[in-house]
Coordinates of C-alpha atoms in Angstrom, one line a residue:
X24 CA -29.8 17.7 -19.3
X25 CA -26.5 17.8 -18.1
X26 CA -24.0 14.6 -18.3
X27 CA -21.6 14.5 -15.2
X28 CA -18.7 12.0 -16.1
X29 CA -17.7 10.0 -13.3
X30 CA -14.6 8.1 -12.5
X31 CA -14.1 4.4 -13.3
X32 CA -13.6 3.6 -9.7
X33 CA -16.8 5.5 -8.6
X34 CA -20.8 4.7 -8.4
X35 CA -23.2 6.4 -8.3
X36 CA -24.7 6.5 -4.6
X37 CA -28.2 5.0 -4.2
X38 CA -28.9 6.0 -0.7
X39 CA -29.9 2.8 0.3
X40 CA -27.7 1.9 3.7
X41 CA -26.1 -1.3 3.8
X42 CA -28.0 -3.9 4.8
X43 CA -27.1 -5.1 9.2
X44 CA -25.5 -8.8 7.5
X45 CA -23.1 -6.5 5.7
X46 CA -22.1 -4.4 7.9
X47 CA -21.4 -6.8 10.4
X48 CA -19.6 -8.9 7.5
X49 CA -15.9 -6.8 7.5
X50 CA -16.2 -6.1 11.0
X51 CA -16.2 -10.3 11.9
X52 CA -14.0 -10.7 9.2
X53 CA -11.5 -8.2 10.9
X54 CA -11.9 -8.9 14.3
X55 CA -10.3 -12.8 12.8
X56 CA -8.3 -11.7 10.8
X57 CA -6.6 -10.0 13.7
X58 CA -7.1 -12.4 15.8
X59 CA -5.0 -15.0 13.7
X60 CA -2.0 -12.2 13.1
X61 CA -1.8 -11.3 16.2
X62 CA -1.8 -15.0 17.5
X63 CA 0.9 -15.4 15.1
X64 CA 2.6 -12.7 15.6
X65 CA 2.7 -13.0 19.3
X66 CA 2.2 -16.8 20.1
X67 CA 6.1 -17.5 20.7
X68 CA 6.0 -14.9 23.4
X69 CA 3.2 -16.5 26.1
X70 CA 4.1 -20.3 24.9
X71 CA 3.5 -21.6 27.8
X72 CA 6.7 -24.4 26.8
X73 CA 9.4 -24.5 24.6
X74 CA 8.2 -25.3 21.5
X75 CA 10.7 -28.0 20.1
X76 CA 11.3 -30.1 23.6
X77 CA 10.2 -33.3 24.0
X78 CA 7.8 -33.0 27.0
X79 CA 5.4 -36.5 27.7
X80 CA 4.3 -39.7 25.5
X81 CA 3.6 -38.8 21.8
X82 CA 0.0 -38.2 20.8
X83 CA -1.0 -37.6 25.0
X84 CA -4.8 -36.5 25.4
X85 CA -5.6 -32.6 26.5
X86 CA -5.4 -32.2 30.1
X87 CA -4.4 -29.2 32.3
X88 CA -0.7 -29.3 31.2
X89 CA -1.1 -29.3 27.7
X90 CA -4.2 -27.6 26.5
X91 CA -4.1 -29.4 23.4
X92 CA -2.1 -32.3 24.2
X93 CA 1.0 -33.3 22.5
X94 CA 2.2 -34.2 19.4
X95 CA 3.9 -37.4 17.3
X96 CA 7.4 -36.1 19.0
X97 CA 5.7 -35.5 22.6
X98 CA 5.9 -31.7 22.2
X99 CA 3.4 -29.4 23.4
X100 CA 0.7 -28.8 20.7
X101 CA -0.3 -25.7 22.1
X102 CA 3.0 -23.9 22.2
X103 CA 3.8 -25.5 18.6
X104 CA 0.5 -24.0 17.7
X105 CA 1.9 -20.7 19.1
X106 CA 5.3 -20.4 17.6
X107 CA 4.2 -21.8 14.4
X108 CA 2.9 -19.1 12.5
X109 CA 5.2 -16.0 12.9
X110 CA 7.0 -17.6 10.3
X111 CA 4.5 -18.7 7.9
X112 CA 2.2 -15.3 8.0
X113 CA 5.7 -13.0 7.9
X114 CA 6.9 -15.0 4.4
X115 CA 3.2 -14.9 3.1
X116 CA 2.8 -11.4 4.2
X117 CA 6.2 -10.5 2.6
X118 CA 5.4 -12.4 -0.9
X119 CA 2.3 -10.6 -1.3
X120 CA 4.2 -7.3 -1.1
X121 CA 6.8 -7.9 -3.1
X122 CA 4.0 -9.7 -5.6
X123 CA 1.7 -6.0 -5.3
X124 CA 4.7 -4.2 -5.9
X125 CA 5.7 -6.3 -9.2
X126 CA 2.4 -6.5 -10.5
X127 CA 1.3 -2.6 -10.2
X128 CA 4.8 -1.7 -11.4
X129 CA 4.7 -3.8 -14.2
X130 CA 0.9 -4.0 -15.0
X131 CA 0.3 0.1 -15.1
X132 CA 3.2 0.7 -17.0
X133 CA 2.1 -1.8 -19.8
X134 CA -0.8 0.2 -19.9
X135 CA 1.0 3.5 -19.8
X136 CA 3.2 2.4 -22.9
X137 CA 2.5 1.6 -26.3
X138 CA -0.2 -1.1 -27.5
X139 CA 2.6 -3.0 -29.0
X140 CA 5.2 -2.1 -25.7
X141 CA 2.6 -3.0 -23.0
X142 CA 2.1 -6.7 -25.2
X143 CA 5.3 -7.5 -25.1
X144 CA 5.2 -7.1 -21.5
X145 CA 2.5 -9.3 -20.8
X146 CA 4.2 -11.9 -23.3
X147 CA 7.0 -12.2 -21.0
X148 CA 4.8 -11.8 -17.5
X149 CA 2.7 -15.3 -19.3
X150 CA 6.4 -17.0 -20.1
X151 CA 6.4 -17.5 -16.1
X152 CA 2.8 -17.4 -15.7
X153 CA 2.3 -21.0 -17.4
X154 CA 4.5 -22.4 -14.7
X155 CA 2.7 -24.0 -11.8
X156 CA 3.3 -21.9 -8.5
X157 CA 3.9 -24.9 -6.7
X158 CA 6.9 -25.7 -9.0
X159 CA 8.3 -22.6 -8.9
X160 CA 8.6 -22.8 -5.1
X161 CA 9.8 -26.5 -5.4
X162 CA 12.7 -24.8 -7.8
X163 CA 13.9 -22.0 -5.6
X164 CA 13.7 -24.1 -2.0
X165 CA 15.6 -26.2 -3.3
X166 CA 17.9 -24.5 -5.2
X167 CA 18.3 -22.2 -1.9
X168 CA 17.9 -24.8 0.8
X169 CA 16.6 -23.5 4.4
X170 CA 16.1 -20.0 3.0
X171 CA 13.3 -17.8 4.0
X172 CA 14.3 -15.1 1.5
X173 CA 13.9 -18.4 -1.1
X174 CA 11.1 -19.2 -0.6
X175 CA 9.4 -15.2 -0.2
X176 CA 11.2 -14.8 -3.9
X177 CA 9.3 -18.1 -5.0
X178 CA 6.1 -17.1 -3.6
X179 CA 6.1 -13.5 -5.2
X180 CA 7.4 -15.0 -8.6
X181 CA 4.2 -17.5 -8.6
X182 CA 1.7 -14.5 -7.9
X183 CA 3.3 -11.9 -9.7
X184 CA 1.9 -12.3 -12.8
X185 CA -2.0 -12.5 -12.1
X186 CA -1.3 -9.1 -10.4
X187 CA 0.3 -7.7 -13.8
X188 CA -2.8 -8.8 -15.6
X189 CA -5.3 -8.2 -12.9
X190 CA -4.2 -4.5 -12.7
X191 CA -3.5 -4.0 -16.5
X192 CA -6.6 -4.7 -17.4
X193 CA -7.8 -2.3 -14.4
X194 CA -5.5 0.8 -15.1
X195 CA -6.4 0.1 -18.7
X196 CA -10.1 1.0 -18.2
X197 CA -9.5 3.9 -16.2
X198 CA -7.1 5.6 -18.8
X199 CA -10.0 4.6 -21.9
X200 CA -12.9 6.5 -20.0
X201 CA -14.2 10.2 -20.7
X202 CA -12.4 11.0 -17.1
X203 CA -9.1 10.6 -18.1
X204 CA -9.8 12.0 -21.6
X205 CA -10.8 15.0 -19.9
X206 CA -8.0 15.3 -17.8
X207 CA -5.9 15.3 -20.6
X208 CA -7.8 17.6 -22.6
X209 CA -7.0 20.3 -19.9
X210 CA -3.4 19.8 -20.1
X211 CA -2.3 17.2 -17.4
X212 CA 0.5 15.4 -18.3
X213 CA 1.1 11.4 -18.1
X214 CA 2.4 11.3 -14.8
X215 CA -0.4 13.2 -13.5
X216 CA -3.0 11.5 -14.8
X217 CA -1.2 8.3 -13.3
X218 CA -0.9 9.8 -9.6
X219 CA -4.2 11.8 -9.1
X220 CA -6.5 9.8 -11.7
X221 CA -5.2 6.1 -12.4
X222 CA -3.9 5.5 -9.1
X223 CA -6.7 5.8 -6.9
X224 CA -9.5 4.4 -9.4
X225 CA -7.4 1.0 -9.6
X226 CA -7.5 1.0 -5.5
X227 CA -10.5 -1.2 -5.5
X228 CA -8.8 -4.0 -8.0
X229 CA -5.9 -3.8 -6.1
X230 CA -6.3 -4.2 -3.1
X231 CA -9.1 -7.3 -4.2
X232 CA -6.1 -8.8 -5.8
X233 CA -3.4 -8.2 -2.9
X234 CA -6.2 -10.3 -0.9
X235 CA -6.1 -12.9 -3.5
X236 CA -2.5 -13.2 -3.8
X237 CA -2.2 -13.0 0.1
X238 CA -4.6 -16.3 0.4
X239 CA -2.3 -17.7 -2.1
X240 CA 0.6 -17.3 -0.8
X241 CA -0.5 -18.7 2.8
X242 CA -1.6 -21.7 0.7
X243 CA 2.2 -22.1 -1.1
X244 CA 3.8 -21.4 2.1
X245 CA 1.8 -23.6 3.9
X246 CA 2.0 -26.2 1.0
X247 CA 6.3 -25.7 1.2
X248 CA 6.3 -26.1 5.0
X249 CA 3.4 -29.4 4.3
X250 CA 6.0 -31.0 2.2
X251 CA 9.2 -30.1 4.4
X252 CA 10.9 -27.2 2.1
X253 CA 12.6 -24.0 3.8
X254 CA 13.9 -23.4 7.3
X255 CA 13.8 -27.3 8.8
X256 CA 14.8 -28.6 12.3
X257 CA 12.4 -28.9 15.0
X258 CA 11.4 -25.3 14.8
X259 CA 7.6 -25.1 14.3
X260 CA 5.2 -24.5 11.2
X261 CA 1.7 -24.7 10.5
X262 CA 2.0 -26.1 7.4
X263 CA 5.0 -28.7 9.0
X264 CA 2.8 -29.5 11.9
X265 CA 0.1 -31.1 9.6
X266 CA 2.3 -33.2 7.7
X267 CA 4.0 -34.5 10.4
X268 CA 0.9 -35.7 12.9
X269 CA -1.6 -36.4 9.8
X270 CA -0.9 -40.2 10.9
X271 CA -1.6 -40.1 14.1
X272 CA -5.4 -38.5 13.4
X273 CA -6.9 -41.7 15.2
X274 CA -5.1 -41.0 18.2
X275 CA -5.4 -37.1 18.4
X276 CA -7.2 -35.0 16.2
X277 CA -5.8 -31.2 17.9
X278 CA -2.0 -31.6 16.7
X279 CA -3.0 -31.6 13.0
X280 CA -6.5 -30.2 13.4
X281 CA -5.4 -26.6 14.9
X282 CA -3.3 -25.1 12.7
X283 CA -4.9 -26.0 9.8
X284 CA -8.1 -24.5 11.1
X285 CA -5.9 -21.5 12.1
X286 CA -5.3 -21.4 7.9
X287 CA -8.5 -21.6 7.0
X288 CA -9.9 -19.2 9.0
X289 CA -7.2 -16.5 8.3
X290 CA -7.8 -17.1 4.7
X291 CA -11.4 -16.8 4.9
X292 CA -11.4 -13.7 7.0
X293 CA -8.6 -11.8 4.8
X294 CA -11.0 -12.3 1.4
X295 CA -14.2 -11.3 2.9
X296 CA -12.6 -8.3 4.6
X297 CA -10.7 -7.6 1.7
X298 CA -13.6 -7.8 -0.3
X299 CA -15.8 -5.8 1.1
X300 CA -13.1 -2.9 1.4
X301 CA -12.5 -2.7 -2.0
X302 CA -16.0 -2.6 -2.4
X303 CA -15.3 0.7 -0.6
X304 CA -12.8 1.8 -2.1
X305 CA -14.4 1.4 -5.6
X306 CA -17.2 3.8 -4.7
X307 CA -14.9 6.7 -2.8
X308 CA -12.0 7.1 -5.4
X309 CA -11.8 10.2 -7.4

């Protein structure tokens, strides 16, 4: 009998189709996670008001001016709603990245390195580890008050190192298997074993994890706009707009309601979808 290795990132195929719930699953999961981003994204250009003007009577019911009535300042909640999450998805968006890019960097070559190299590593990715995320962001918005750049910085340092581990502990599986011994067995040096065999095996985890650090770093952002930190003024935020009509949720439920709905379900959506395409992903890498 003959033994076929197979990569790490691979299964073996059990021509069973997916079942209809799950393959309906990523495509509802994408259809709102679009939908959110491109609400975001695109809100401040069809606000049907300006978003910081003081329109009609705080805390005014829906009617056919104001879709969603207004807020504790008398602003359109509809065209807060709007404008409010370019900012809060493009600094979430941007500390993921920055987060990926840290953690694969760092994580594969720990693994690449010496035992005693790739340890030492680690021990300084867990110095900033310990540190609550939401501390870390207090530090850096305040030390660099108003500052988008600030607060992307705080949100990447607070994720960062659960990448590092996360895809450590992925690239080193791939590089203990019989696949990678083989590879190097027929000559391929490190670097190729890292592009055309580490690489794509540790798609899966990664792109599992970008998902997790992307949910939590909506959550910090939202968290730093909650309690007031970054860019302030009138300008809007999804995170802001909760904190400041929470105490008027017995007169109007939309102007605090909305956007955080509009978080949840972007955070929902983003892990299932991500989920299930790194479920992909683990069974078509080479």
């Amino acid at each position: 009998m003959t033994t076929v290795l197979t990569p790490p990132g691979r299964r073996a195929a059990t021509g069973r189709p997916d079942a209809p719930g799950r393959r309906r699953s990523p495509v509802v999961a994408g259809a709102g996670t679009l939908l959110v981003l491109l609400l975001a994204l695109l809100g401040p250009l069809v606000a049907p008001h300006s978003p910081t003007a003081q329109l009609a009577a705080p805390f005014q019911q829906p009617d056919g001016r104001f879709l969603l009535g207004t807020d504790v300042l008398g602003r359109d909640v509809a065209s807060r709603v709007l404008g409010g999450g370019r900012a809060i998805v493009l600094t979430a968006l941007a500390g993921t990245a920055a987060a990926g890019a840290v953690g694969t960097t760092v994580g594969v070559l720990a693994a690449l390195a010496s035992r005693r190299l790739g340890d030492l590593l680690l021990r300084c990715v867990d110095a900033l580890a310990v540190l609550p995320g939401l501390l870390v962001v207090l530090v850096l918005a305040a030390g660099f008050p108003g500052s988008r750049t600030g607060l992307v910085a705080a949100v990447a340092l607070a994720t960062a190192p659960f990448s590092t581990r996360v895809l450590r502990a992925a690239a080193d599986t791939v590089l203990g298997s019989g696949y990678v011994e083989a590879a190097r067995a027929r000559g391929d040096g490190r670097w190729t074993v890292l592009r055309h065999d580490v690489l794509p095996n540790i798609a899966g985890p990664a792109l599992m994890d970008t998902a997790l650090r992307l949910v939590a770093s909506l959550h910090l952002t939202a968290t730093a706009g909650f309690l007031g930190l970054g860019p302030g003024g009138a300008a809007p935020d999804w995170g802001r707009m909760v904190s400041e009509n929470t105490p008027g949720a017995t007169l109007a439920v939309a102007p605090f309601l909305a956007p955080a709905l509009l978080l949840v379900l972007l955070s929902i959506c983003v892990g299932l979808l991500a989920g299930r395409l790194a479920d992909r992903a683990g069974r078509g890498a080479v």
